[in-house]
Coordinates of C-alpha atoms in Angstrom, one line a residue:
M1 CA 0.0 -0.2 0.0
A2 CA 1.3 3.4 -1.2
E3 CA 1.8 6.1 1.5
H4 CA -0.4 9.4 1.0
E5 CA 0.2 12.9 2.4
V6 CA -2.5 14.1 4.3
M7 CA -3.6 17.5 4.2
W8 CA -5.1 19.0 7.7
I9 CA -7.6 22.2 7.4
G10 CA -7.0 24.2 10.4
R11 CA -5.0 22.8 13.0
R12 CA -3.9 19.2 13.2
P13 CA -5.9 17.3 15.7
A14 CA -4.4 16.7 18.9
A15 CA -3.4 13.4 20.0
M16 CA -5.4 12.0 22.7
A17 CA -4.1 9.9 25.4
P18 CA -6.0 6.7 26.1
V19 CA -8.6 6.8 29.1
E20 CA -8.0 4.1 31.6
H21 CA -11.2 3.3 33.3
A22 CA -11.5 1.3 36.4
T23 CA -14.4 -0.6 35.0
G24 CA -11.7 -2.5 33.0
T25 CA -10.0 -4.1 36.0
E26 CA -10.6 -7.1 37.6
A27 CA -11.2 -5.6 40.9
F28 CA -14.0 -3.8 39.5
A29 CA -15.7 -6.6 37.8
E30 CA -15.4 -8.7 41.1
A31 CA -17.0 -6.0 43.1
V32 CA -20.1 -5.4 40.6
T33 CA -20.5 -9.0 40.1
G34 CA -20.2 -9.5 43.8
A35 CA -22.9 -7.0 44.5
C36 CA -25.4 -8.8 41.9
A37 CA -24.7 -12.1 43.6
A38 CA -25.3 -10.9 47.2
C39 CA -28.9 -9.7 45.9
G40 CA -29.6 -13.1 44.7
C41 CA -28.5 -13.0 41.0
D42 CA -26.7 -15.9 39.1
V43 CA -24.3 -13.8 37.4
E44 CA -23.4 -15.2 33.9
D45 CA -21.0 -12.5 32.9
Y46 CA -19.4 -8.9 33.0
V47 CA -18.6 -7.0 30.0
A48 CA -16.6 -3.8 29.9
A49 CA -16.5 -1.6 26.9
A50 CA -13.4 -0.5 25.4
G51 CA -14.5 3.2 24.8
P52 CA -14.1 6.4 26.0
Y53 CA -16.9 6.1 28.6
G54 CA -16.2 3.2 30.6
S55 CA -19.7 1.6 29.9
W56 CA -20.1 -2.0 31.0
L57 CA -22.9 -4.9 31.3
V58 CA -23.4 -7.6 33.7
R59 CA -25.8 -10.5 32.5
F60 CA -27.5 -12.8 35.2
G61 CA -30.5 -14.8 35.7
R62 CA -33.1 -14.1 38.8
D63 CA -36.1 -15.7 40.0
G64 CA -36.3 -17.5 36.6
R65 CA -35.9 -14.4 34.6
R66 CA -33.1 -13.3 32.2
Q67 CA -31.7 -9.6 33.2
R68 CA -28.9 -7.5 32.9
L69 CA -27.5 -4.2 34.5
V70 CA -26.2 -1.7 31.9
W71 CA -24.2 1.4 32.6
N72 CA -24.2 3.9 29.8
G73 CA -21.1 5.9 30.7
K74 CA -22.0 8.5 28.0
D75 CA -25.4 9.5 29.6
G76 CA -24.3 8.5 33.1
R77 CA -26.9 6.1 34.0
L78 CA -27.4 2.3 35.4
V79 CA -30.2 0.6 33.8
L80 CA -31.7 -2.7 35.0
E81 CA -33.3 -4.5 32.0
E82 CA -35.4 -7.8 31.7
A83 CA -35.7 -10.0 28.5
T84 CA -38.6 -10.4 26.6
T85 CA -39.4 -13.8 24.8
G86 CA -38.1 -12.3 21.5
A87 CA -34.8 -10.2 21.1
Q88 CA -35.9 -7.1 23.0
W89 CA -34.9 -5.9 26.9
N90 CA -37.5 -4.1 29.0
E91 CA -36.6 -1.4 31.5
R92 CA -37.5 -2.4 35.0
G93 CA -35.8 0.3 36.5
S94 CA -32.6 3.0 36.3
S95 CA -30.5 5.1 38.5
P96 CA -28.3 8.2 37.8
V97 CA -24.8 7.7 39.0
S98 CA -22.9 11.1 39.0
T99 CA -19.8 9.7 41.0
R100 CA -18.1 7.0 38.9
D101 CA -16.3 5.1 41.4
Q102 CA -16.3 1.2 42.7
A103 CA -18.3 2.2 46.1
T104 CA -20.9 4.3 44.4
F105 CA -21.6 1.5 41.5
V106 CA -22.0 -1.1 44.5
A107 CA -24.6 1.1 46.2
A108 CA -26.5 1.9 43.0
I109 CA -26.5 -1.7 42.2
R110 CA -28.1 -2.7 45.5
A111 CA -30.7 0.1 45.3
L112 CA -31.7 -0.9 42.3
L113 CA -31.6 -5.1 42.9
G114 CA -32.9 -4.8 46.5
D115 CA -36.0 -5.3 48.1
Q116 CA -38.1 -3.8 45.3
P117 CA -36.3 -5.0 42.1
H118 CA -38.8 -3.8 39.8
A119 CA -39.5 -0.3 40.9
T120 CA -38.1 2.5 38.9
Q121 CA -35.8 4.6 40.6
T122 CA -35.0 8.2 38.8

């Protein structure tokens, strides 16, 4: 493949350093999945997105239902969803999370999955 010159209009874009999120660490994954298990969930897996927002999800079963927690790092919202009979997911609850640390996420998970797991929290 031949090299080609690149012309920048205006100024050259700044090189951005890669962002390291705690969500990609083993300790964070263990804390999040442990919080789910403590609330009676049979955790299937934890997936952290390799993007700039630190998004992640945990899939689990609880009371015979397939559910998942989805952290949308761009929107700053933790969502509890339940699988339908098709390919869709229904939102069962949500919680905004302003401080993005392990302890805050664990508290938000416990609030969503606690005594009333189907109550929407906004």
